[in-house]
Backbone as ProteinMPNN parsed JSONL, in Angstrom:
{"seq_chain_A": "XXXXXXXXXXXXXXXXXXXXXXXXXXXXXXXXXXXXXXXXXXXXXXXXXXXXXXXXXXXXXXXXXXXXXXXXXXXXXXXXXXXXXXXXXXXXXXXXXXXXXXXXXXXXXXXXXXXXXXXXXXXXXXXXXXXXXXXXXXXXXXXXXXXXXXXXXXXXXXXXXXXXXXXXXXXXXXXXXXXXXXXXXXXXXXXXXXXXXXXXXXXXXXXX", "coords_chain_A": {"N_chain_A": [[0.819, -1.215, 0.0], [2.135, 1.154, 0.386], [3.183, 2.203, -1.988], [0.945, 2.514, -3.491], [-1.325, 3.896, -2.467], [-2.449, 7.023, -3.021], [-2.837, 10.577, -2.892], [-4.054, 10.892, -0.391], [-6.266, 12.11, 2.138], [-6.122, 12.699, 5.239], [-8.057, 12.536, 8.271], [-7.268, 13.576, 11.47], [-7.774, 13.417, 14.518], [-6.571, 14.409, 17.743], [-6.624, 13.345, 20.966], [-6.355, 14.1, 24.307], [-6.144, 12.262, 27.354], [-6.427, 12.472, 30.731], [-4.564, 10.763, 33.16], [-4.632, 10.659, 36.16], [-2.536, 12.935, 38.109], [0.037, 12.865, 37.141], [0.397, 11.595, 34.672], [-0.5, 11.46, 31.193], [-2.598, 10.227, 28.629], [-2.208, 10.281, 25.275], [-4.262, 10.047, 22.616], [-4.501, 9.189, 19.247], [-6.204, 9.231, 16.245], [-6.181, 8.248, 12.938], [-7.807, 8.809, 10.024], [-7.881, 7.97, 6.878], [-8.872, 9.318, 3.801], [-8.694, 8.26, 0.6], [-7.223, 8.396, -2.715], [-6.597, 6.472, -5.553], [-4.961, 6.417, -8.56], [-4.105, 4.443, -10.298], [-3.887, 0.894, -10.825], [-6.452, 1.304, -11.674], [-8.837, 3.921, -11.374], [-9.658, 4.707, -8.123], [-11.543, 5.585, -5.278], [-12.005, 6.258, -1.788], [-12.391, 5.085, 1.632], [-9.418, 4.433, 3.425], [-7.17, 2.287, 5.355], [-7.724, 2.583, 8.83], [-5.812, 3.978, 11.451], [-4.82, 3.659, 14.868], [-3.348, 5.248, 17.631], [-1.822, 5.23, 20.808], [-0.292, 7.118, 23.169], [1.622, 7.19, 26.036], [2.436, 9.735, 28.218], [4.38, 11.965, 30.3], [2.667, 14.264, 32.43], [3.816, 16.623, 33.308], [6.317, 18.19, 31.751], [8.108, 20.177, 30.936], [10.43, 21.687, 28.717], [10.831, 19.488, 27.138], [9.032, 16.918, 25.672], [7.83, 13.634, 25.719], [6.6, 10.473, 24.482], [5.291, 7.142, 24.537], [3.962, 4.085, 23.243], [1.361, 1.75, 22.115], [0.397, 0.944, 18.682], [-2.221, 0.507, 16.304], [-3.449, -0.929, 13.344], [-6.281, -0.908, 11.371], [-8.161, -2.957, 9.158], [-9.942, -1.303, 7.308], [-10.431, -0.442, 4.758], [-12.308, 0.505, 1.877], [-11.966, -0.612, -0.578], [-9.874, -3.025, -2.234], [-7.513, -1.933, -3.353], [-7.063, 0.256, -1.775], [-6.185, -0.419, 0.741], [-4.599, -2.688, 3.128], [-5.8, -5.086, 3.846], [-5.254, -6.418, 6.171], [-4.98, -6.992, 9.714], [-2.95, -5.143, 11.846], [-0.273, -4.421, 14.136], [1.942, -2.655, 16.424], [4.83, -0.83, 17.794], [4.867, 2.64, 18.897], [6.432, 5.829, 19.07], [7.167, 9.086, 20.3], [8.658, 12.346, 20.355], [9.215, 15.669, 21.419], [10.771, 18.828, 21.398], [10.749, 22.035, 22.727], [11.785, 25.383, 22.527], [12.07, 28.758, 22.914], [11.395, 30.223, 19.783], [11.429, 27.816, 18.481], [10.287, 24.547, 17.567], [10.972, 21.23, 17.71], [10.946, 17.882, 16.73], [9.787, 14.427, 16.52], [7.788, 11.696, 15.29], [7.393, 8.243, 15.342], [6.537, 5.015, 14.035], [5.837, 1.491, 13.79], [4.408, -1.171, 11.937], [3.379, -4.552, 12.092], [1.747, -7.198, 10.466], [-0.778, -9.362, 11.818], [-3.075, -10.788, 11.457], [-5.862, -11.403, 9.201], [-6.657, -11.168, 5.668], [-5.531, -13.996, 4.125], [-4.649, -14.169, 1.531], [-3.553, -11.769, 0.898], [-0.55, -9.688, 0.826], [1.87, -9.836, 3.537], [2.254, -7.383, 6.17], [4.75, -5.061, 6.895], [5.658, -2.268, 7.861], [7.208, 0.901, 8.227], [6.954, 4.148, 9.573], [8.083, 7.48, 9.701], [8.008, 10.675, 10.993], [9.549, 13.514, 11.029], [9.623, 16.708, 12.698], [9.927, 20.112, 12.273], [9.602, 23.327, 13.365], [9.322, 26.797, 13.135], [8.472, 29.599, 14.846], [6.988, 32.653, 13.922], [6.356, 36.258, 14.125], [2.957, 37.457, 14.811], [1.422, 35.133, 14.625], [2.294, 33.562, 12.48], [4.164, 30.812, 11.047], [7.006, 28.866, 10.041], [7.386, 25.659, 8.631], [8.316, 22.174, 8.529], [7.496, 18.919, 7.92], [7.934, 16.155, 6.858], [6.521, 13.058, 5.69], [8.023, 10.222, 6.064], [8.394, 6.96, 4.792], [8.616, 3.366, 4.875], [8.477, 0.238, 3.294], [8.808, -2.852, 4.388], [8.34, -5.264, 3.128], [8.737, -4.923, 0.456], [10.846, -4.882, -2.543], [14.324, -3.904, -2.315], [14.944, -1.585, -3.839], [12.468, -0.466, -4.107], [11.469, 0.269, -1.735], [11.459, 2.637, -0.121], [9.969, 5.822, 0.674], [10.711, 9.086, 0.518], [10.133, 12.242, 1.286], [11.058, 15.695, 0.648], [11.004, 18.969, 1.77], [8.788, 21.691, 2.678], [6.845, 24.283, 4.319], [4.464, 26.927, 5.059], [2.566, 28.38, 7.719], [-0.281, 29.545, 9.692], [-1.587, 30.643, 12.79], [-4.754, 31.525, 13.982], [-7.796, 33.285, 14.891], [-11.315, 32.758, 14.775], [-14.024, 34.263, 15.808], [-14.574, 32.82, 18.919], [-13.045, 30.67, 18.455], [-9.977, 29.081, 18.042], [-7.633, 28.306, 15.529], [-5.517, 26.601, 13.14], [-3.858, 26.835, 10.04], [-1.985, 25.278, 7.533], [0.16, 25.136, 4.663], [1.995, 23.029, 2.634], [4.676, 21.84, 0.553], [6.19, 19.071, -1.023], [8.943, 17.41, -2.458], [9.526, 14.195, -3.717], [12.305, 12.754, -3.009], [13.211, 10.169, -2.89], [11.431, 7.438, -4.128], [8.999, 4.826, -4.725], [8.649, 3.045, -7.897], [6.077, 3.418, -9.078], [5.214, 5.402, -7.479], [4.249, 8.735, -6.286], [5.67, 11.851, -7.548], [5.637, 14.405, -6.497], [4.102, 16.059, -3.681], [1.365, 17.903, -2.357], [0.39, 19.383, 0.563], [-2.276, 20.387, 2.498], [-3.341, 21.52, 5.529], [-5.689, 21.793, 8.114], [-6.331, 22.729, 11.372], [-8.164, 22.521, 14.404], [-7.82, 24.203, 17.434], [-7.658, 23.483, 20.83], [-6.816, 24.709, 23.528], [-5.781, 24.177, 26.968]], "CA_chain_A": [[0.0, 0.0, 0.0], [2.996, 2.328, 0.425], [3.35, 2.764, -3.32], [-0.3, 2.568, -4.241], [-2.319, 4.84, -1.955], [-2.013, 8.365, -3.334], [-3.872, 11.591, -2.734], [-4.771, 10.679, 0.861], [-6.673, 13.289, 2.894], [-6.437, 12.103, 6.527], [-8.614, 13.223, 9.425], [-6.364, 13.113, 12.514], [-8.033, 14.0, 15.835], [-5.67, 14.072, 18.844], [-7.454, 13.486, 22.164], [-5.635, 13.798, 25.548], [-6.918, 11.695, 28.462], [-5.623, 12.579, 31.942], [-4.483, 9.573, 34.01], [-4.086, 11.195, 37.388], [-1.833, 14.221, 37.988], [1.394, 12.698, 36.627], [0.48, 10.997, 33.348], [-1.559, 11.728, 30.225], [-2.643, 9.334, 27.481], [-2.543, 10.973, 24.044], [-4.819, 9.111, 21.636], [-4.544, 9.778, 17.907], [-6.897, 8.418, 15.256], [-5.947, 8.73, 11.576], [-8.844, 8.278, 9.139], [-7.472, 8.457, 5.561], [-9.714, 9.248, 2.606], [-7.616, 8.098, -0.374], [-7.463, 8.271, -4.161], [-5.598, 5.701, -6.286], [-5.24, 6.601, -9.983], [-3.606, 3.329, -11.121], [-4.205, 0.57, -12.227], [-7.782, 1.842, -11.994], [-9.144, 5.023, -10.473], [-10.446, 4.253, -6.974], [-11.632, 6.528, -4.169], [-12.73, 5.74, -0.636], [-11.732, 5.021, 2.934], [-8.275, 3.531, 3.551], [-7.08, 1.651, 6.673], [-7.681, 3.497, 9.971], [-4.807, 3.642, 12.459], [-5.018, 4.171, 16.223], [-2.102, 5.341, 18.39], [-1.993, 5.671, 22.191], [1.026, 7.459, 23.698], [1.671, 7.547, 27.45], [3.4, 10.825, 28.352], [4.283, 12.68, 31.588], [1.863, 15.482, 32.385], [4.718, 17.759, 33.521], [7.442, 17.804, 30.91], [9.013, 21.271, 30.636], [10.713, 21.914, 27.303], [10.922, 18.224, 26.416], [7.854, 16.061, 25.805], [7.995, 12.342, 25.053], [5.506, 9.531, 24.663], [5.51, 5.817, 23.967], [2.778, 3.254, 23.396], [1.032, 0.847, 21.007], [-0.329, 1.432, 17.504], [-3.047, -0.547, 15.7], [-3.945, -0.63, 12.003], [-7.519, -1.645, 11.145], [-8.416, -3.142, 7.721], [-11.234, -0.661, 7.062], [-10.479, 0.083, 3.394], [-13.526, 0.186, 1.141], [-11.567, -1.319, -1.798], [-8.6, -3.696, -2.039], [-6.409, -1.054, -3.72], [-6.924, 1.333, -0.811], [-5.721, -0.881, 2.041], [-3.757, -3.878, 3.228], [-6.566, -6.294, 4.12], [-4.641, -7.072, 7.324], [-4.88, -6.387, 11.035], [-1.525, -4.958, 12.145], [0.039, -3.629, 15.329], [3.359, -2.403, 16.648], [5.132, 0.255, 18.734], [4.925, 4.034, 18.454], [7.184, 6.682, 19.986], [7.194, 10.481, 19.874], [9.427, 13.258, 21.198], [9.154, 17.057, 20.961], [11.521, 19.782, 22.221], [10.375, 23.415, 22.425], [12.578, 26.419, 23.2], [11.95, 29.989, 22.158], [10.506, 30.08, 18.623], [11.652, 26.529, 17.824], [9.668, 23.281, 17.966], [11.678, 20.179, 16.971], [10.561, 16.572, 17.249], [9.53, 13.353, 15.558], [6.926, 10.585, 15.693], [7.727, 7.056, 14.546], [5.766, 3.821, 14.363], [6.04, 0.34, 12.903], [3.303, -2.123, 11.947], [3.491, -5.918, 11.584], [0.43, -7.826, 10.375], [-0.939, -10.557, 12.641], [-4.314, -11.474, 11.056], [-6.486, -10.788, 8.043], [-6.799, -11.923, 4.427], [-4.322, -14.782, 3.869], [-4.222, -13.982, 0.141], [-2.897, -10.457, 0.763], [0.829, -9.677, 1.348], [2.082, -9.448, 4.925], [2.562, -5.976, 6.398], [5.891, -4.674, 7.722], [5.853, -0.893, 7.408], [7.723, 1.886, 9.174], [6.737, 5.549, 9.215], [8.815, 8.445, 10.523], [7.616, 12.051, 10.648], [10.257, 14.567, 11.757], [8.885, 17.975, 12.766], [10.698, 21.324, 12.566], [8.676, 24.449, 13.296], [9.879, 28.056, 13.628], [7.373, 30.539, 15.023], [7.213, 34.03, 13.519], [5.356, 37.161, 14.728], [1.581, 37.554, 14.316], [0.834, 33.808, 14.431], [2.853, 32.834, 11.345], [5.258, 29.895, 11.34], [7.594, 28.045, 8.991], [7.293, 24.282, 9.093], [8.653, 21.039, 7.674], [7.138, 17.67, 8.605], [7.76, 15.142, 5.815], [6.109, 11.716, 6.106], [8.937, 9.228, 5.509], [7.798, 5.638, 4.962], [9.361, 2.238, 4.33], [7.735, -1.015, 3.201], [9.772, -3.923, 4.578], [8.021, -6.402, 2.278], [9.045, -4.585, -0.936], [12.245, -4.99, -2.95], [15.14, -2.84, -1.73], [14.87, -0.346, -4.619], [11.078, -0.013, -4.117], [11.065, 0.221, -0.326], [11.402, 3.894, 0.613], [9.361, 7.069, 0.212], [11.393, 10.126, 1.299], [9.829, 13.602, 0.807], [11.899, 16.799, 1.097], [10.335, 20.237, 1.509], [8.232, 22.371, 3.838], [5.796, 25.235, 3.989], [4.178, 28.032, 5.953], [1.251, 28.281, 8.344], [-0.696, 30.659, 10.557], [-2.579, 30.427, 13.842], [-5.655, 32.67, 13.993], [-9.066, 33.065, 15.587], [-12.591, 33.168, 14.205], [-14.856, 34.288, 17.006], [-13.884, 32.241, 20.065], [-12.384, 29.437, 18.035], [-8.617, 29.2, 17.534], [-7.328, 27.278, 14.548], [-4.249, 26.737, 12.427], [-3.86, 26.338, 8.67], [-0.66, 25.217, 6.933], [0.279, 24.615, 3.31], [3.353, 22.523, 2.463], [4.965, 21.148, -0.696], [7.304, 18.148, -0.859], [9.46, 16.628, -3.575], [9.9, 12.863, -3.278], [13.678, 12.491, -3.414], [13.231, 8.716, -3.087], [10.049, 7.011, -4.28], [8.789, 3.628, -5.547], [8.497, 3.305, -9.324], [4.749, 3.954, -9.381], [4.863, 6.38, -6.465], [4.142, 10.124, -6.75], [6.897, 12.631, -7.576], [5.422, 15.558, -5.634], [2.859, 16.099, -2.92], [0.947, 19.173, -1.774], [-0.364, 19.097, 1.786], [-2.983, 21.493, 3.132], [-3.836, 20.993, 6.802], [-6.443, 22.732, 8.948], [-6.478, 22.152, 12.708], [-8.863, 23.271, 15.438], [-6.988, 24.201, 18.627], [-8.424, 23.537, 22.075], [-5.862, 24.787, 24.639], [-6.333, 24.044, 28.322]], "C_chain_A": [[0.846, 1.256, 0.0], [3.064, 2.993, -0.934], [2.026, 3.05, -4.006], [-1.256, 3.645, -3.776], [-1.792, 6.257, -2.139], [-3.177, 9.326, -3.137], [-4.664, 11.424, -1.452], [-5.063, 11.998, 1.556], [-7.078, 12.806, 4.283], [-7.113, 13.063, 7.487], [-7.874, 12.673, 10.647], [-6.673, 13.772, 13.859], [-7.045, 13.49, 16.883], [-6.389, 14.38, 20.149], [-6.624, 13.131, 23.398], [-6.583, 13.282, 26.627], [-6.035, 11.718, 29.706], [-5.723, 11.287, 32.762], [-3.86, 9.988, 35.344], [-3.322, 12.483, 37.128], [-0.475, 14.093, 37.303], [1.463, 12.232, 35.181], [-0.739, 11.364, 32.501], [-1.455, 10.717, 29.093], [-3.099, 10.143, 26.271], [-3.012, 9.95, 23.018], [-4.98, 9.828, 20.299], [-5.194, 8.783, 16.956], [-6.652, 9.039, 13.877], [-6.927, 8.021, 10.647], [-8.542, 8.773, 7.717], [-8.557, 8.253, 4.498], [-8.748, 9.303, 1.413], [-8.129, 8.04, -1.804], [-6.306, 7.511, -4.782], [-5.895, 5.829, -7.778], [-4.885, 5.407, -10.86], [-3.568, 2.053, -10.286], [-5.626, 0.943, -12.647], [-8.106, 2.9, -10.967], [-10.099, 4.552, -9.379], [-10.397, 5.301, -5.874], [-12.371, 5.861, -3.014], [-11.91, 5.796, 0.633], [-10.575, 4.036, 2.887], [-8.275, 2.923, 4.965], [-6.934, 2.707, 7.769], [-6.607, 3.036, 10.952], [-5.114, 4.351, 13.773], [-3.68, 4.148, 16.943], [-2.433, 5.842, 19.789], [-0.608, 5.875, 22.801], [0.902, 7.877, 25.162], [2.781, 8.572, 27.643], [3.271, 11.48, 29.718], [3.481, 13.962, 31.436], [2.715, 16.734, 32.548], [6.039, 17.444, 32.816], [8.428, 18.931, 30.612], [9.186, 21.466, 29.139], [10.652, 20.627, 26.479], [9.712, 17.35, 26.726], [8.115, 14.766, 25.06], [6.778, 11.47, 25.341], [5.827, 8.212, 23.991], [4.259, 4.976, 24.194], [2.529, 2.39, 22.171], [0.332, 1.568, 19.857], [-1.057, 0.245, 16.875], [-3.553, -0.065, 14.347], [-5.142, -1.527, 11.708], [-7.781, -1.769, 9.641], [-9.798, -2.616, 7.32], [-11.402, -0.181, 5.625], [-11.728, -0.401, 2.663], [-13.242, -0.486, -0.2], [-10.179, -1.91, -1.573], [-7.414, -2.783, -2.33], [-6.116, 0.004, -2.673], [-6.362, 0.885, 0.527], [-4.967, -2.184, 1.962], [-4.545, -5.177, 3.355], [-6.069, -7.059, 5.334], [-4.866, -6.262, 8.602], [-3.403, -6.314, 11.383], [-1.372, -4.155, 13.425], [1.543, -3.463, 15.454], [3.566, -1.249, 17.606], [5.075, 1.622, 18.071], [5.665, 4.841, 19.513], [7.206, 8.099, 19.415], [8.022, 11.29, 20.856], [9.377, 14.649, 20.577], [9.923, 17.931, 21.946], [11.132, 21.188, 21.789], [11.262, 24.363, 23.215], [12.545, 27.673, 22.338], [10.993, 29.801, 20.989], [10.558, 28.705, 17.974], [10.809, 25.405, 18.43], [10.297, 22.199, 17.078], [11.287, 18.832, 17.562], [10.373, 15.553, 16.149], [8.536, 12.372, 16.169], [7.203, 9.417, 14.758], [6.855, 5.895, 14.988], [6.091, 2.715, 13.363], [4.86, -0.609, 13.071], [3.765, -3.467, 11.398], [2.084, -6.516, 11.53], [0.392, -9.089, 11.223], [-2.217, -11.33, 12.299], [-4.848, -10.767, 9.819], [-6.537, -11.722, 6.849], [-5.497, -12.66, 4.117], [-3.807, -14.621, 2.446], [-3.541, -12.641, -0.088], [-1.486, -10.52, 1.335], [0.867, -9.299, 2.82], [2.467, -7.968, 5.004], [3.774, -5.86, 7.3], [6.287, -3.268, 7.283], [6.319, -0.002, 8.56], [7.374, 3.274, 8.674], [7.461, 6.433, 10.219], [8.437, 9.84, 10.057], [8.39, 13.043, 11.509], [9.476, 15.874, 11.667], [9.865, 19.09, 13.115], [9.777, 22.507, 12.333], [9.356, 25.686, 13.876], [8.775, 29.1, 13.653], [7.817, 31.966, 14.702], [6.181, 34.934, 14.197], [3.981, 37.03, 14.064], [0.977, 36.196, 13.949], [1.364, 33.015, 13.26], [3.944, 31.876, 11.804], [5.731, 29.205, 10.057], [7.645, 26.613, 9.493], [7.787, 23.289, 8.047], [8.368, 19.767, 8.459], [6.89, 16.576, 7.565], [7.386, 13.784, 6.401], [6.979, 10.69, 5.386], [8.379, 7.84, 5.797], [8.685, 4.572, 4.324], [8.495, 0.99, 4.383], [8.731, -2.167, 3.251], [9.53, -5.139, 3.717], [8.369, -6.155, 0.805], [10.513, -4.842, -1.244], [13.006, -3.765, -2.46], [15.019, -1.53, -2.489], [13.448, 0.206, -4.724], [10.559, 0.256, -2.708], [10.734, 1.576, 0.27], [10.619, 4.983, -0.114], [9.907, 8.18, 1.104], [11.082, 11.495, 0.703], [10.805, 14.62, 1.404], [11.17, 18.096, 0.769], [9.825, 20.873, 2.788], [7.174, 23.365, 3.408], [5.633, 26.296, 5.053], [2.771, 27.86, 6.523], [0.952, 29.49, 9.21], [-1.735, 30.183, 11.555], [-3.437, 31.685, 13.941], [-6.943, 32.293, 14.706], [-10.221, 33.535, 14.724], [-13.602, 33.096, 15.341], [-14.056, 33.798, 18.199], [-13.049, 31.027, 19.7], [-11.008, 29.734, 17.469], [-8.332, 28.022, 16.596], [-6.019, 27.6, 13.848], [-4.403, 26.144, 11.034], [-2.433, 26.378, 8.134], [-0.771, 24.704, 5.502], [1.749, 24.258, 3.081], [3.473, 21.81, 1.121], [6.219, 20.307, -0.507], [7.645, 17.461, -2.173], [9.914, 15.285, -3.045], [11.273, 12.51, -3.827], [13.908, 11.001, -3.656], [11.783, 8.258, -3.118], [9.991, 5.689, -5.03], [8.486, 4.012, -6.991], [7.152, 3.938, -9.656], [4.287, 4.96, -8.335], [4.82, 7.786, -7.023], [5.496, 10.825, -6.705], [6.829, 13.826, -6.635], [4.181, 15.334, -4.773], [2.63, 17.508, -2.399], [0.055, 18.845, -0.589], [-0.974, 20.381, 2.328], [-3.649, 20.942, 4.385], [-4.508, 22.1, 7.595], [-6.721, 22.064, 10.282], [-7.281, 23.101, 13.596], [-8.078, 23.112, 16.739], [-7.862, 24.386, 19.859], [-7.443, 23.569, 23.246], [-6.558, 24.645, 25.976], [-6.681, 25.412, 28.897]], "O_chain_A": [[0.349, 2.327, -0.347], [3.008, 4.219, -1.028], [1.993, 3.764, -5.009], [-1.937, 4.257, -4.599], [-0.817, 6.654, -1.502], [-4.343, 8.939, -3.206], [-5.842, 11.778, -1.417], [-4.225, 12.9, 1.57], [-8.256, 12.526, 4.507], [-6.794, 14.251, 7.523], [-7.841, 11.46, 10.856], [-5.899, 14.619, 14.304], [-6.718, 12.304, 16.917], [-6.728, 15.532, 20.418], [-6.218, 11.978, 23.54], [-7.687, 13.799, 26.795], [-4.999, 11.053, 29.736], [-6.817, 10.785, 33.022], [-2.694, 9.696, 35.612], [-3.439, 13.066, 36.05], [0.112, 15.105, 36.918], [2.478, 12.445, 34.518], [-1.844, 11.551, 33.011], [-0.356, 10.387, 28.648], [-4.227, 10.633, 26.232], [-2.241, 9.085, 22.601], [-5.523, 10.931, 20.231], [-4.779, 7.627, 16.877], [-6.893, 10.231, 13.682], [-6.889, 6.799, 10.498], [-8.914, 9.897, 7.38], [-9.084, 7.153, 4.329], [-8.051, 10.303, 1.24], [-9.28, 7.693, -2.072], [-5.148, 7.865, -4.563], [-6.958, 5.402, -8.23], [-5.295, 5.34, -12.019], [-3.234, 2.133, -9.104], [-5.961, 0.902, -13.831], [-7.695, 2.793, -9.811], [-11.195, 4.067, -9.658], [-9.334, 5.843, -5.572], [-13.242, 5.017, -3.22], [-10.876, 6.461, 0.701], [-10.723, 2.929, 2.37], [-9.267, 3.033, 5.686], [-6.116, 3.62, 7.651], [-6.502, 1.846, 11.25], [-5.598, 5.482, 13.792], [-2.955, 3.155, 16.882], [-3.229, 6.768, 19.947], [0.161, 4.923, 22.937], [0.164, 8.807, 25.487], [3.931, 8.322, 27.282], [2.166, 11.55, 30.257], [3.601, 14.663, 30.431], [2.388, 17.787, 31.999], [6.779, 16.551, 33.228], [9.503, 18.661, 30.076], [8.217, 21.418, 28.381], [10.445, 20.671, 25.266], [9.407, 17.077, 27.887], [8.563, 14.78, 23.914], [6.036, 11.693, 26.297], [6.549, 8.17, 22.994], [3.576, 5.128, 25.206], [3.38, 2.302, 21.286], [-0.241, 2.644, 20.028], [-0.566, -0.884, 16.911], [-4.026, 1.064, 14.217], [-5.042, -2.752, 11.782], [-7.638, -0.784, 8.916], [-10.707, -3.394, 7.03], [-12.421, 0.429, 5.302], [-12.15, -1.549, 2.805], [-14.176, -0.889, -0.893], [-9.39, -1.358, -0.805], [-6.407, -2.848, -1.626], [-5.035, 0.593, -2.677], [-6.083, 1.728, 1.38], [-4.725, -2.719, 0.88], [-4.039, -6.248, 3.018], [-6.419, -8.225, 5.515], [-4.932, -5.033, 8.58], [-2.679, -7.299, 11.238], [-2.215, -3.323, 13.761], [2.315, -4.05, 14.697], [2.603, -0.735, 18.176], [5.215, 1.749, 16.854], [5.542, 4.572, 20.708], [7.255, 8.288, 18.199], [8.085, 10.967, 22.042], [9.483, 14.796, 19.36], [9.763, 17.808, 23.16], [11.181, 21.501, 20.599], [11.471, 24.181, 24.414], [12.945, 27.65, 21.174], [9.894, 29.278, 21.171], [9.822, 28.441, 17.024], [10.642, 25.325, 19.647], [10.174, 22.242, 15.854], [11.299, 18.668, 18.782], [10.746, 15.778, 14.997], [8.447, 12.231, 17.389], [7.244, 9.579, 13.539], [6.477, 5.794, 16.155], [6.554, 2.969, 12.251], [4.371, -0.829, 14.179], [4.45, -3.529, 10.378], [1.31, -6.346, 12.472], [1.39, -9.802, 11.34], [-2.415, -12.431, 12.812], [-4.375, -9.698, 9.433], [-6.468, -12.941, 7.009], [-4.47, -12.025, 3.873], [-2.64, -14.909, 2.181], [-3.003, -12.403, -1.169], [-1.23, -11.317, 2.238], [0.02, -8.547, 3.303], [2.944, -7.383, 4.031], [3.825, -6.49, 8.357], [7.156, -3.103, 6.426], [5.878, -0.142, 9.701], [7.487, 3.551, 7.48], [7.455, 6.172, 11.422], [8.533, 10.154, 8.871], [7.944, 13.385, 12.605], [8.763, 16.121, 10.694], [10.552, 19.022, 14.134], [9.235, 22.677, 11.241], [9.905, 25.637, 14.977], [8.21, 29.446, 12.615], [8.87, 32.423, 15.147], [5.224, 34.432, 14.786], [3.856, 36.566, 12.931], [0.121, 36.114, 13.068], [0.928, 31.882, 13.052], [4.579, 32.103, 12.834], [4.958, 28.993, 9.122], [7.923, 26.381, 10.67], [7.689, 23.53, 6.844], [8.927, 19.558, 9.536], [5.758, 16.119, 7.409], [7.868, 13.403, 7.468], [6.708, 10.33, 4.24], [7.939, 7.566, 6.914], [9.407, 4.838, 3.363], [7.854, 0.715, 5.397], [9.423, -2.432, 2.268], [10.422, -5.976, 3.577], [8.301, -7.078, -0.006], [11.328, -5.001, -0.336], [12.413, -2.714, -2.218], [14.991, -0.465, -1.872], [13.237, 1.238, -5.361], [9.36, 0.448, -2.506], [9.82, 1.675, 1.088], [10.609, 5.054, -1.343], [9.612, 8.223, 2.299], [11.701, 11.882, -0.288], [11.311, 14.438, 2.512], [10.761, 18.308, -0.373], [10.365, 20.624, 3.865], [6.667, 23.309, 2.288], [6.539, 26.542, 5.85], [1.9, 27.269, 5.886], [1.809, 30.345, 9.434], [-2.643, 29.424, 11.218], [-2.904, 32.794, 13.981], [-7.154, 31.137, 15.074], [-10.137, 34.553, 14.038], [-13.986, 32.012, 15.781], [-12.968, 34.308, 18.465], [-12.413, 30.427, 20.567], [-10.867, 30.53, 16.54], [-8.744, 26.892, 16.853], [-5.489, 28.707, 13.946], [-5.004, 25.083, 10.864], [-1.748, 27.393, 8.264], [-1.675, 23.937, 5.172], [2.637, 25.079, 3.306], [2.502, 21.248, 0.614], [7.195, 20.761, 0.091], [6.767, 16.996, -2.9], [10.613, 15.224, -2.033], [11.402, 12.031, -4.954], [14.7, 10.618, -4.518], [10.99, 8.631, -2.253], [10.837, 5.437, -5.888], [8.115, 5.15, -7.278], [7.091, 4.892, -10.432], [3.113, 5.332, -8.3], [5.308, 8.02, -8.129], [6.369, 10.447, -5.925], [7.836, 14.217, -6.044], [3.322, 14.517, -5.104], [3.573, 18.216, -2.046], [-0.924, 18.112, -0.726], [-0.261, 21.352, 2.586], [-4.437, 19.999, 4.307], [-3.973, 23.2, 7.731], [-7.277, 20.967, 10.33], [-7.103, 24.318, 13.549], [-7.711, 21.995, 17.103], [-8.684, 25.299, 19.934], [-7.254, 22.545, 23.903], [-7.744, 24.941, 26.118], [-7.159, 25.504, 30.028]]}, "name": "protein", "num_of_chains": 1, "seq": "XXXXXXXXXXXXXXXXXXXXXXXXXXXXXXXXXXXXXXXXXXXXXXXXXXXXXXXXXXXXXXXXXXXXXXXXXXXXXXXXXXXXXXXXXXXXXXXXXXXXXXXXXXXXXXXXXXXXXXXXXXXXXXXXXXXXXXXXXXXXXXXXXXXXXXXXXXXXXXXXXXXXXXXXXXXXXXXXXXXXXXXXXXXXXXXXXXXXXXXXXXXXXXXX"}
């Protein structure tokens, strides 16, 4: 699926759950709406992933989290998903100081059940994050989604985007939100993978 699912538009709610005064469970659900142009044009829901990260409630400049991740075979068409139940570890770390925010989130999935006629899953994803805050709510950002398919041939395994973009935090009425636009060139890509990607992201912010 690494090379096939293109044009994904994920919905990614992040929900914190307090576990007493010392620990917080950050739950993240990624619901991808995908488009595949080849070998036939297909649109629909891809596989949903769930991540739960246990993190200290008091962290200062450095925030970290670790926990399990689960991939659900929810795709509405074979081309849009793996057909497998998969799980694995997830880890995240973020450091903030002054105008800088630097971090990364990584996860790996191995399949453990599902359609026996579909290939096994062994995929790694790494998303480094570099953010520089500017005056008046503007920020520069780079957060490429690097991916590797362990079941593919060595020369078809990696997807490595390079690029970045700009964003702004603003308010409409009482609601705070953030919009970013980023462009990435795929320096390394599978043969049938995309050459470029444009990412537009809109987030609703609910500070404590």
